[in-house]
CSV table of C-alpha atoms and ligand atoms in Angstrom, one decimal:
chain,number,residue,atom,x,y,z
A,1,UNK,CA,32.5,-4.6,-39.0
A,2,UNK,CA,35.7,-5.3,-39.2
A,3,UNK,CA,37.0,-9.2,-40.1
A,4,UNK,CA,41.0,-9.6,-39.7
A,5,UNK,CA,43.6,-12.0,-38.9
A,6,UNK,CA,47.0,-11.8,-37.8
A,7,UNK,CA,49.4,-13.7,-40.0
A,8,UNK,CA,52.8,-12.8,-38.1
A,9,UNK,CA,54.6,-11.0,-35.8
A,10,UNK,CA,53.1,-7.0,-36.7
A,11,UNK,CA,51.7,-8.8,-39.6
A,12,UNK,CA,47.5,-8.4,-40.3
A,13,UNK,CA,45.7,-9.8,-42.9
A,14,UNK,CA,43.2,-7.5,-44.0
A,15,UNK,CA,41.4,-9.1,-47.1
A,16,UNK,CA,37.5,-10.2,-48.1
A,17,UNK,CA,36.4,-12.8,-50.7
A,18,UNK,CA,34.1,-11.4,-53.3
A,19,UNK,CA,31.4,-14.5,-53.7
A,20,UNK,CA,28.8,-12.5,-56.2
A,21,UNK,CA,31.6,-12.5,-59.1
A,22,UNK,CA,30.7,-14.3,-62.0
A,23,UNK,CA,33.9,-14.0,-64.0
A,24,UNK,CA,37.4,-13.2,-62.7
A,25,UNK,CA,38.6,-10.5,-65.2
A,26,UNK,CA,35.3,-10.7,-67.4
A,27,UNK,CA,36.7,-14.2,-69.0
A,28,UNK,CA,37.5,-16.6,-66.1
A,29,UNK,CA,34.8,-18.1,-64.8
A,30,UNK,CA,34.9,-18.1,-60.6
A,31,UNK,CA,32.0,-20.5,-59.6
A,32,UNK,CA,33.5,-20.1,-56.0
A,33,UNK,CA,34.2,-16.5,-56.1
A,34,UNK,CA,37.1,-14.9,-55.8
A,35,UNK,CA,39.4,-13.7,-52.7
A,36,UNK,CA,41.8,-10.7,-52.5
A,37,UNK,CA,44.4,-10.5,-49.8
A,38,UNK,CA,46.2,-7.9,-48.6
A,39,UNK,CA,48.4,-6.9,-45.6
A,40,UNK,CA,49.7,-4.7,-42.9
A,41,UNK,CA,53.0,-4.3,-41.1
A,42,UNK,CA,52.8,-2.4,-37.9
A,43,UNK,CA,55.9,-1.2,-36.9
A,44,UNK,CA,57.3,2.2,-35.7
A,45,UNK,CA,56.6,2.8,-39.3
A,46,UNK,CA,52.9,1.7,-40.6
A,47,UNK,CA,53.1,-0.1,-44.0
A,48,UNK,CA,50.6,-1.6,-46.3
A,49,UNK,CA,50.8,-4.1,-48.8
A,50,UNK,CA,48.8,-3.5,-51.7
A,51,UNK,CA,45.2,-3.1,-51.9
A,52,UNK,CA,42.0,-5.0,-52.7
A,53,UNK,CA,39.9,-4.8,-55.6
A,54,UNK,CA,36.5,-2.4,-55.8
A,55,UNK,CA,34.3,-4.9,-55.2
A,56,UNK,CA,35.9,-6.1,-51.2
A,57,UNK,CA,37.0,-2.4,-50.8
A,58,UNK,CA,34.5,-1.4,-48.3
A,59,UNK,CA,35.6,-4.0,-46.1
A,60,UNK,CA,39.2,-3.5,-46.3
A,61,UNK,CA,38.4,0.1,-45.3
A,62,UNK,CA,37.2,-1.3,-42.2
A,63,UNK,CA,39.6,-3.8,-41.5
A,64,UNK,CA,42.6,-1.0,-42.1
A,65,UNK,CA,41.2,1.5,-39.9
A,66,UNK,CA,40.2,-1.3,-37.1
A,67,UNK,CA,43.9,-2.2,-37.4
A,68,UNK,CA,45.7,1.4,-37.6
A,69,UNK,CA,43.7,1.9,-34.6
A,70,UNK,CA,44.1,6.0,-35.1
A,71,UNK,CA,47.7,5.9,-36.3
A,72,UNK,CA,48.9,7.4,-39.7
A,73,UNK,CA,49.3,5.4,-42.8
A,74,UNK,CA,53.4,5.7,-43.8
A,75,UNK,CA,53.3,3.4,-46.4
A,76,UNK,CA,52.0,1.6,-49.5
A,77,UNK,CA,54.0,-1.3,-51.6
A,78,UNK,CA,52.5,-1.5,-54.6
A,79,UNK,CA,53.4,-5.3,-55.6
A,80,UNK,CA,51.6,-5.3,-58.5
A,81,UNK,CA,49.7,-1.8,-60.4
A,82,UNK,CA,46.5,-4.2,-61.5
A,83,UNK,CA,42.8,-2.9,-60.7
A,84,UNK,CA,42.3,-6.0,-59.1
A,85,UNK,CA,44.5,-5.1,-56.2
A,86,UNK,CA,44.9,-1.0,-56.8
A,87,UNK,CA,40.9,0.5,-56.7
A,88,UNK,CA,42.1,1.9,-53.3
A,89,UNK,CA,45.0,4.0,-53.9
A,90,UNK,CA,43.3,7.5,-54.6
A,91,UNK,CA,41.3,7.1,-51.5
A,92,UNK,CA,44.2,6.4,-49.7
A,93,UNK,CA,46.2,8.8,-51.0
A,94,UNK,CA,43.6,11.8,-50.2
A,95,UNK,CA,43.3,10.2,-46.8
A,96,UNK,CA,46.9,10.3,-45.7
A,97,UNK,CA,48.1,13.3,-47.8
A,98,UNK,CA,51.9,12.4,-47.4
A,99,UNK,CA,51.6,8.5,-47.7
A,100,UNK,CA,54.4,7.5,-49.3
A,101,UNK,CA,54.0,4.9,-52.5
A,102,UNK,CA,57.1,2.0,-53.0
A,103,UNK,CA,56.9,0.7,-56.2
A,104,UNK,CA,59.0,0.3,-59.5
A,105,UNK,CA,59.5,3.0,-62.3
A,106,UNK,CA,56.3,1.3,-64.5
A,107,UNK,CA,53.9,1.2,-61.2
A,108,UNK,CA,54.0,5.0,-61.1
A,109,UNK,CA,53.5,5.1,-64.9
A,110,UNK,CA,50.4,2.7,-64.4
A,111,UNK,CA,49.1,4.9,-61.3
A,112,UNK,CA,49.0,7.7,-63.8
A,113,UNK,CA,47.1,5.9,-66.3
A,114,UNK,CA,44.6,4.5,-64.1
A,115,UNK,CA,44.4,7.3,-61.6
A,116,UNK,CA,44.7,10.4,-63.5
A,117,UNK,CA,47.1,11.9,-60.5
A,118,UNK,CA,50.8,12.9,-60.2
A,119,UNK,CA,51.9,10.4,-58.0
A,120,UNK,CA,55.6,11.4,-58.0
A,121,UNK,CA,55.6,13.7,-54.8
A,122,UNK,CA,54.6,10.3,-53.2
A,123,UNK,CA,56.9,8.2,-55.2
A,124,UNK,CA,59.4,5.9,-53.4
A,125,UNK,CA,61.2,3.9,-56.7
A,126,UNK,CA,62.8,0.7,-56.1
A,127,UNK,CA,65.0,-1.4,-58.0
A,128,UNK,CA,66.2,-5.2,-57.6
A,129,UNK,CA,67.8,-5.5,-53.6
A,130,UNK,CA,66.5,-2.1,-52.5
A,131,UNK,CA,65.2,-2.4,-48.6
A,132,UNK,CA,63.0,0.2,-46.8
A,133,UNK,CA,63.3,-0.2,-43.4
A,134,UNK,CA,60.0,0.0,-40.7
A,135,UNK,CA,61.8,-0.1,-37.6
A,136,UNK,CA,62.1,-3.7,-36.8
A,137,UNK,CA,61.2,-4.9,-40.1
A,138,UNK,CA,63.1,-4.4,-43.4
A,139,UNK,CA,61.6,-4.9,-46.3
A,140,UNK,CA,63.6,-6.1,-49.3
A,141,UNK,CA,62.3,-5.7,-53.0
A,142,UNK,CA,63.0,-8.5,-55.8
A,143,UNK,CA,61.9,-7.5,-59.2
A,144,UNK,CA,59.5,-9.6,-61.1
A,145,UNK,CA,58.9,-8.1,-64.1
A,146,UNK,CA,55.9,-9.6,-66.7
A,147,UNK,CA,54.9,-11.8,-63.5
A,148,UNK,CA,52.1,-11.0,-65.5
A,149,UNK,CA,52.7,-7.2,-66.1
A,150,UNK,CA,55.5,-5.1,-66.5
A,151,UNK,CA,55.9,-3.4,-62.7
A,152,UNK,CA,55.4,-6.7,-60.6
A,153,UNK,CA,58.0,-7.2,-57.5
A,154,UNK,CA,57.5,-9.2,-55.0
A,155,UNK,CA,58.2,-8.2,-51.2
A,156,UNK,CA,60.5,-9.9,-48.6
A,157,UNK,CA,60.2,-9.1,-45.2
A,158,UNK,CA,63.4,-10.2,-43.4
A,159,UNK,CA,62.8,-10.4,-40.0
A,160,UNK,CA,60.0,-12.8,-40.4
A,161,UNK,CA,60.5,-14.3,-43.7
A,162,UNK,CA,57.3,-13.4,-45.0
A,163,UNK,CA,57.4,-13.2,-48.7
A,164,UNK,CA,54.5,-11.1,-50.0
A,165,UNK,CA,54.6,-12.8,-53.6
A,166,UNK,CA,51.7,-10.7,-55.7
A,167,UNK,CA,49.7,-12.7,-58.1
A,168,UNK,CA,52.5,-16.2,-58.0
A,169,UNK,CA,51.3,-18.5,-56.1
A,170,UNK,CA,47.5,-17.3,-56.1
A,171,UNK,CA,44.3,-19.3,-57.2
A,172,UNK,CA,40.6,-18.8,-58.4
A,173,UNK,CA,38.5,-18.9,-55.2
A,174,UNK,CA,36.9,-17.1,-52.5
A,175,UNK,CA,38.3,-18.3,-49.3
A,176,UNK,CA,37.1,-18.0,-45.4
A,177,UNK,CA,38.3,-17.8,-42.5
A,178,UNK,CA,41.0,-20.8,-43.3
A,179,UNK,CA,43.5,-18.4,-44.8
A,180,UNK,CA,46.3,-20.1,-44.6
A,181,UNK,CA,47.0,-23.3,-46.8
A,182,UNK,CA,47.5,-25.7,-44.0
A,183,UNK,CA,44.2,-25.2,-42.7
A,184,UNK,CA,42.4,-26.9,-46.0
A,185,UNK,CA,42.9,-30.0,-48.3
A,186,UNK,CA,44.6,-27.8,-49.8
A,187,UNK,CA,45.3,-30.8,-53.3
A,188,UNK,CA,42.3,-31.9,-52.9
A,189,UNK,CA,40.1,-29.0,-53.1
A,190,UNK,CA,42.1,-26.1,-54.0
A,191,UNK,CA,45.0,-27.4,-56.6
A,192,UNK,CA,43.1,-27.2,-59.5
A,193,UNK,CA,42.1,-23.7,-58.9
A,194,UNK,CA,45.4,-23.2,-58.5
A,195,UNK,CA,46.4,-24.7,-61.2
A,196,UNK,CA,43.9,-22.9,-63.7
A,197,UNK,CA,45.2,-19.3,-62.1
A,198,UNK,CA,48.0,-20.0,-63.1
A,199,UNK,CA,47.8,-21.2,-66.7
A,200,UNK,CA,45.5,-18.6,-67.3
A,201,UNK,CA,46.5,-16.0,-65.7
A,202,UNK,CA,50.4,-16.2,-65.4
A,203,UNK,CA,51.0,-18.9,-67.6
A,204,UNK,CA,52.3,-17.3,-70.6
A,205,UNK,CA,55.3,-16.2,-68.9
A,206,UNK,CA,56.8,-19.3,-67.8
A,207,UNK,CA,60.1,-17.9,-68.5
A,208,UNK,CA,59.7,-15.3,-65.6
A,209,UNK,CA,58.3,-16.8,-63.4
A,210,UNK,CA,61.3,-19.3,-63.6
A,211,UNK,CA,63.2,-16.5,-63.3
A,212,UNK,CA,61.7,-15.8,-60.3
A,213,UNK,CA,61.6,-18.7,-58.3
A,214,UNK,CA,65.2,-18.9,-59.1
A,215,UNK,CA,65.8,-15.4,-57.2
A,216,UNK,CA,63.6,-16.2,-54.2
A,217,UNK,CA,65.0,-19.5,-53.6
A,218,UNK,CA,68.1,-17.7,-52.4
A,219,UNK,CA,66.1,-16.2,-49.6
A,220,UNK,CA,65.1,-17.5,-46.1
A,221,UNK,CA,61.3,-18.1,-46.6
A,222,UNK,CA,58.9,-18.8,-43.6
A,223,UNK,CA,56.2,-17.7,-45.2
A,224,UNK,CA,54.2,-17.2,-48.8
A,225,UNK,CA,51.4,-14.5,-48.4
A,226,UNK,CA,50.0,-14.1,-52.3
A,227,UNK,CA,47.0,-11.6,-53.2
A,228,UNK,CA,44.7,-13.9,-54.2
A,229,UNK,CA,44.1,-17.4,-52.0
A,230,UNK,CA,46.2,-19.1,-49.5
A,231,UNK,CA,49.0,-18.4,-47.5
A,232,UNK,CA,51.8,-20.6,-46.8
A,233,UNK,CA,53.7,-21.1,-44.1
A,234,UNK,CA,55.2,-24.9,-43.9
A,235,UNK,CA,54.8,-27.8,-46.7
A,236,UNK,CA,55.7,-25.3,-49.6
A,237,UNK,CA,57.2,-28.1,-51.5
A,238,UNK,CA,53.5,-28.7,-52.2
A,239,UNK,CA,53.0,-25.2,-54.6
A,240,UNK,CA,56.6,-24.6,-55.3
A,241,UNK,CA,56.9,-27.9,-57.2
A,242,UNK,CA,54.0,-27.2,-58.9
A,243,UNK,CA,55.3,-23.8,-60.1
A,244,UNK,CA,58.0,-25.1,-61.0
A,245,UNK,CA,56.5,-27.9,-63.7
A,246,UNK,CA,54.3,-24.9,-64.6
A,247,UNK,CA,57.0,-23.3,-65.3
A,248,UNK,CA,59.1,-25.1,-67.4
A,249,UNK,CA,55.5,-25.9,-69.5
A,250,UNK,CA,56.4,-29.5,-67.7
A,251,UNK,CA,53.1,-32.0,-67.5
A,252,UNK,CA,52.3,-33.0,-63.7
A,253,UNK,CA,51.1,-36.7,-64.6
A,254,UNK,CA,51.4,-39.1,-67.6
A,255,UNK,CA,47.2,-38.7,-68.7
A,256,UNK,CA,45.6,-37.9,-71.8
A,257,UNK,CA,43.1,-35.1,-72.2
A,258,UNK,CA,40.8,-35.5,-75.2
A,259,UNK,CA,39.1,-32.5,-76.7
A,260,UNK,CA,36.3,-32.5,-79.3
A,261,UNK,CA,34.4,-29.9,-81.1
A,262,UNK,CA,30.9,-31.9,-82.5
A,263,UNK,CA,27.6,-30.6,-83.5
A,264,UNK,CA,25.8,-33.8,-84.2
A,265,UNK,CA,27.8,-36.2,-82.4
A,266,UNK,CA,30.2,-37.6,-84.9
A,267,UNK,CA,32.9,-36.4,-83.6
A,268,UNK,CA,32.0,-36.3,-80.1
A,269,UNK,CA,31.5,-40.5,-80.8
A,270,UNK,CA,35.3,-40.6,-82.0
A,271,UNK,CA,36.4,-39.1,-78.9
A,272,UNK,CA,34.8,-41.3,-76.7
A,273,UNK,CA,35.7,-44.4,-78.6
A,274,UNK,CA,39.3,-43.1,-78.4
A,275,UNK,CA,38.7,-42.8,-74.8
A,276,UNK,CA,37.8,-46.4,-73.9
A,277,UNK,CA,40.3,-47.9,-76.3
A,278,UNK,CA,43.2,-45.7,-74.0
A,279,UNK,CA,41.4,-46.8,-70.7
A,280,UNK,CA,41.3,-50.1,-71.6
A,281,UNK,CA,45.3,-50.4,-72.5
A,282,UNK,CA,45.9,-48.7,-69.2
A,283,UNK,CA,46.1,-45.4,-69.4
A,284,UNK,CA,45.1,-43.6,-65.9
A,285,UNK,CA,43.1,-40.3,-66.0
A,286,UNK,CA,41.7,-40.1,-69.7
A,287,UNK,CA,39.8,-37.4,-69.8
A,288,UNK,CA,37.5,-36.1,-72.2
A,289,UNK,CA,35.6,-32.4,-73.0
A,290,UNK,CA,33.5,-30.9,-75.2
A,291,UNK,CA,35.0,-27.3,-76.1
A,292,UNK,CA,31.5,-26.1,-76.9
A,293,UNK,CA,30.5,-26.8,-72.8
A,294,UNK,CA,33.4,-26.2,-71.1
A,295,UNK,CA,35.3,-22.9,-70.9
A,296,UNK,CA,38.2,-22.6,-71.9
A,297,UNK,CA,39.9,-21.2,-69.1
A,298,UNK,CA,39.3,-25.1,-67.5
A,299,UNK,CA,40.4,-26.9,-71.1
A,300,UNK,CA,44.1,-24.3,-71.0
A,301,UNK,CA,44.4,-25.2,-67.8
A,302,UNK,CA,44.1,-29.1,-68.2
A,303,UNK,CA,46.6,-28.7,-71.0
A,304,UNK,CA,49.0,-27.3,-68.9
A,305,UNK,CA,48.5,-30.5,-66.1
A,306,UNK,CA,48.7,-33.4,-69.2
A,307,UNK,CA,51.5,-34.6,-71.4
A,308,UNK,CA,49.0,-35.8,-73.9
A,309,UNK,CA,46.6,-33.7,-75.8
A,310,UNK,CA,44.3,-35.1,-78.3
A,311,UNK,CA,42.1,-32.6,-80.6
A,312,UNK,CA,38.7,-33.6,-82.3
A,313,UNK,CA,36.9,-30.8,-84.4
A,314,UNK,CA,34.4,-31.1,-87.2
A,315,UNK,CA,34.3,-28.8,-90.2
A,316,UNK,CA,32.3,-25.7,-89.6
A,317,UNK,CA,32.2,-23.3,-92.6
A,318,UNK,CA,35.5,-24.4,-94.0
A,319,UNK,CA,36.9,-24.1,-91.2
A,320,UNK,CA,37.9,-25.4,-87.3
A,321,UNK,CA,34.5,-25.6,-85.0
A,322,UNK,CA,34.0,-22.6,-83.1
A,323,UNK,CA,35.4,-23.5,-79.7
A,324,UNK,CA,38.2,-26.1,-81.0
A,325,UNK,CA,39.4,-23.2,-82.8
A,326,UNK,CA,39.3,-20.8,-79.5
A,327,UNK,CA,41.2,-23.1,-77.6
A,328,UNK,CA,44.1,-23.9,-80.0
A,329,UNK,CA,44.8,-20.0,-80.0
A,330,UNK,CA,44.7,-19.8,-76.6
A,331,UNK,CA,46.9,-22.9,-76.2
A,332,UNK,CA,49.3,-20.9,-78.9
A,333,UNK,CA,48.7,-17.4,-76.8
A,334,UNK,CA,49.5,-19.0,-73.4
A,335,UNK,CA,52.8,-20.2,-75.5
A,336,UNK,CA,51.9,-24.3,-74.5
A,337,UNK,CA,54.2,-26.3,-75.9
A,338,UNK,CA,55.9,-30.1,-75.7
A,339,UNK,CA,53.2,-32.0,-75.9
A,340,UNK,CA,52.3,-35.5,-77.3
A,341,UNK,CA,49.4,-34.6,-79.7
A,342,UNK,CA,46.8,-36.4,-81.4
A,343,UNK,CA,44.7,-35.0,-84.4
A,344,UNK,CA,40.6,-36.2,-85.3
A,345,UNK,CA,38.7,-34.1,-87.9
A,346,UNK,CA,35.7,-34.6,-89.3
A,347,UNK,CA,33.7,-33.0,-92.6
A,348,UNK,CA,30.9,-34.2,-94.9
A,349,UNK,CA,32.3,-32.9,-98.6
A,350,UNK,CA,35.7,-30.8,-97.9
A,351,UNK,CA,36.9,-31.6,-94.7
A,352,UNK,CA,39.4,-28.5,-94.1
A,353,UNK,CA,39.7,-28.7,-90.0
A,354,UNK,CA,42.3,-31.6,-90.1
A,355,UNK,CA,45.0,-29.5,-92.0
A,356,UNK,CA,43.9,-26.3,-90.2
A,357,UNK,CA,44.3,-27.9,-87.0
A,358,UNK,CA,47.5,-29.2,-87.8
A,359,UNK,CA,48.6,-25.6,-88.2
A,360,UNK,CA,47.4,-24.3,-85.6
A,361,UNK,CA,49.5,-27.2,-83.7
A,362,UNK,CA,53.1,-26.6,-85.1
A,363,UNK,CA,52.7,-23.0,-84.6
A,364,UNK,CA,53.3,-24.1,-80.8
A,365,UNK,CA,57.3,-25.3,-79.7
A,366,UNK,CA,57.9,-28.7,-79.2
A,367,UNK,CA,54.3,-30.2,-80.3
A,368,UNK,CA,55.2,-34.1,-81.3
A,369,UNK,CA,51.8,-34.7,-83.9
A,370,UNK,CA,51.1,-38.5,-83.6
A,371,UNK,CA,50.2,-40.5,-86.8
A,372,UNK,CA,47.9,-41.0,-87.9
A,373,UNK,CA,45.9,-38.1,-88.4
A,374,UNK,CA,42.1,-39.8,-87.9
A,375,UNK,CA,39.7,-38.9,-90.6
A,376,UNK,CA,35.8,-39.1,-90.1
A,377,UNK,CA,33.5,-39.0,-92.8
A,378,UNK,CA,30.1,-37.8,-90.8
A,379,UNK,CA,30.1,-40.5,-89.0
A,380,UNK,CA,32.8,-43.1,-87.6
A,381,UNK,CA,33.1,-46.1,-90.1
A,382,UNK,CA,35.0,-49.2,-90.2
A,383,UNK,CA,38.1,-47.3,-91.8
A,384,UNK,CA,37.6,-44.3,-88.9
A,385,UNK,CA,37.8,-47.2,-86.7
A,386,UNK,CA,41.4,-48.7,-87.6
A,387,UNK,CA,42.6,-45.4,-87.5
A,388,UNK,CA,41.7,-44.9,-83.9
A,389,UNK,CA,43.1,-47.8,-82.8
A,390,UNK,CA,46.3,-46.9,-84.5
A,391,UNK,CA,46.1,-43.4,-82.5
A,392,UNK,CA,45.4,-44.9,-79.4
A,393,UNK,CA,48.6,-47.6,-79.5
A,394,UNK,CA,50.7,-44.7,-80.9
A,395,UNK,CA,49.3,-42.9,-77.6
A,396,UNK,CA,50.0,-45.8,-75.5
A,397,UNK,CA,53.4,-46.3,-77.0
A,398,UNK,CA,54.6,-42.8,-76.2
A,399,UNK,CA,53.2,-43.1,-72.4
A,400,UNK,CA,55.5,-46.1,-71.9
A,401,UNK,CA,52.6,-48.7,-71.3
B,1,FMN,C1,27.2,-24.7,-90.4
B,1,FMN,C2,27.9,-25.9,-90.8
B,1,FMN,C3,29.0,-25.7,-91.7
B,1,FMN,C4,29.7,-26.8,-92.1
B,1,FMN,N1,30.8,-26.6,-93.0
B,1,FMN,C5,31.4,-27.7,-93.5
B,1,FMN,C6,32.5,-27.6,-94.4
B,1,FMN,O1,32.9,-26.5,-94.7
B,1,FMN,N2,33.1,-28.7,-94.8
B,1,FMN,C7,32.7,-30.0,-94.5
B,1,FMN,O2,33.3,-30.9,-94.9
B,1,FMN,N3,31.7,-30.1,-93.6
B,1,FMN,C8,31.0,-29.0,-93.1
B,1,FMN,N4,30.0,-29.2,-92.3
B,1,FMN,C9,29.5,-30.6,-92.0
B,1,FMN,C10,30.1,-31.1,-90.7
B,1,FMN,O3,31.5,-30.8,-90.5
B,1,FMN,C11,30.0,-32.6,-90.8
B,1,FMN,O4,28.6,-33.0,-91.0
B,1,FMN,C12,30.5,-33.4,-89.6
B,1,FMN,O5,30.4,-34.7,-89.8
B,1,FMN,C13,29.8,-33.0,-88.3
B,1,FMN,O6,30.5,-33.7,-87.3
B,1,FMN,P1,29.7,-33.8,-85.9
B,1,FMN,O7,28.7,-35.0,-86.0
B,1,FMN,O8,30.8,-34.1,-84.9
B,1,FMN,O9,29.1,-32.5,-85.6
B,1,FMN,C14,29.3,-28.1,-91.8
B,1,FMN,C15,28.2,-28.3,-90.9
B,1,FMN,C16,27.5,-27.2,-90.4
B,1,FMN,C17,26.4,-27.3,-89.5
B,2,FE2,FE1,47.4,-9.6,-61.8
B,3,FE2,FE1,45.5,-10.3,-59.1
């Protein structure tokens, strides 16, 4: 049966949630699932926007037809060419044999990759400004290329402000029937999510997305309708602030995350002691994970919410323990940078994972390494001690307390 909700004036909202999905794009884990929105103008022209990923596609088929109500399918704005959003376009496309498809050069490239069909005789290419008018609605098209791939625009309807912004603005999730985010606690239960979408998923390309929110802040915005999560449609200040600290690889708060890499405990003991020591001098929201337990999806994404990172890893085979050394290339692949960073190794005869790590480290822009470098021998000592309390008031130093 069909399940949607008008978001505007012509305006439906036609997505599903997925709550079975163990990992968003095989990698991410999605303990709450995973939503995908799409929408629906209908004007004297009929217009989709985008499409929903296999997995919510049966529904969507429901929901579209419920909402064409008999009438023709004109056409399909393809934001953003990523499975995820695109499983339906052949069906479509055999469905409503002259649907026409709006996208940018690179979506029809990707259509043909994916698809395996010519999708020229249906191609409508856009570039930055172009509008397509529905009747009463115009839609206007802003490039945002590498917003995370290549063909991404985002769509702006004028007549009601609606910005349909693809992945930006989108979060982990399966959502209800509360669609919109005014109709949650939005920071208190979905801002992390939001927060580890984005670093993961879009945060390598701070750069664009800058770009981005530069060209859209031109525009008269009433409304933010993303493909995966909420919508927005008052408060945006909220996520818009956040993007732009995201952004600009800028920390939200003035904390300290503390990772460690241990397999008997050592160095899981030098964390914590590091941990109290900060606590106890004031610092507010130390926080502390084992790489080896928690992904690492959740350990980029704390990165991207602290100014202060500290990394603990014993010695594993000559080299940095298994998940420490996952998570500083995919710090260095999500292009982190300007941090404050602290540095504890550990090794029982050649103790290779502090100098390691400390490559690893300058590889990324703007890292500020903190002295000193705390060496464990197996287990913390007396002289492993007086180096974390020189860490910690270095640490405490930099924060300003
Ligand atoms: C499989 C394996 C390989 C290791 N390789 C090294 C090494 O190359 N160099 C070294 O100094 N210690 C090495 N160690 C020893 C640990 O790094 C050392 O005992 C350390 O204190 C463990 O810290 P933890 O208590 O936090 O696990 C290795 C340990 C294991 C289990
Ligand atoms: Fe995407
Ligand atoms: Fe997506």
């Amino acid at each position: 049966m069909y399940n949607v909700r008008e978001i505007n004036k012509d305006t439906w909202w036609l997505g599903a949630s997925d709550r079975r999905i163990q990992l968003f794009e095989n990698t991410h884990p999605v303990p709450n699932g995973m939503s995908y929105n799409n929408f629906i103008i209908m004007d004297e022209k009929t217009c989709l926007l985008d499409g929903v990923d296999e997995s919510v596609s049966r529904q969507f088929e429901e929901n579209l037809a419920h909402v064409l109500n008999g009438r023709t399918l004109d056409y399909l704005v393809i934001d953003h060419m990523e499975p995820d959003h695109c499983a339906v376009i052949p069906d479509l496309v055999q469905r409503w044999p002259n649907l026409k498809l709006v996208g940018t050069p690179k979506t029809f490239d990707l259509i043909r990759q994916f698809h395996g069909f010519d999708p020229e005789p249906h191609a409508i290419k856009v570039k930055e400004g172009d509008t397509l008018s529905l009747g009463r609605h115009t839609l206007q098209f802003v490039l945002a290329p590498m917003v995370h791939w290549p063909e991404v625009m985002v769509t702006f309807d004028q007549l009601t402000g609606t910005l349909f912004s693809a992945d930006a603005f989108g979060g982990f999730g399966a959502i209800g029937g509360a669609i919109f985010a005014d109709e949650v606690d939005w920071e208190r239960d979905w801002a992390d999510e939001a927060r580890r979408y984005y670093a993961n998923i879009v945060g390598k390309y701070g750069p664009q997305v800058a770009s981005l929110l530069k060209k859209v802040s031109k525009l008269d915005i009433k409304e933010i309708a993303p493909l995966h999560a909420h919508i927005w449609r008052r408060d945006f200040d909220q996520i818009l602030s956040l993007y732009a600290k995201w952004a600009a690889y800028e920390p939200e708060d003035n904390s300290v995350v503390i990772y460690y890499g241990s397999i008997y405990g050592g160095t899981a003991n030098a964390a914590d002691i590091l941990s109290v020591k900060l606590a106890e001098a004031g610092v507010h929201n130390v926080r502390v994970y084992d790489v080896s337990k928690t992904s690492v999806s959740e350990l980029v994404s704390q990165a991207f919410r602290s100014p202060t990172l500290v990394f603990a890893s014993a010695t594993y085979n000559m080299g940095i323990f298994d998940g420490m050394r996952e998570l500083l290339e995919d710090l260095a692949a999500h292009a982190m940078k300007n941090r404050t960073v602290g540095v504890i190794y550990n090794g029982s005869w050649a103790p290779q994972a502090g100098h390691l790590m400390l490559d690893a480290i300058q590889k990324m822009k703007g890292m500020e390494i903190l002295d000193p470098h705390v060496h464990v021998t197996s287990v913390v000592d007396g002289s492993a001690l007086e180096e974390l309390d020189a860490l910690a008031a270095a640490i405490v130093k930099k924060l300003g307390k």
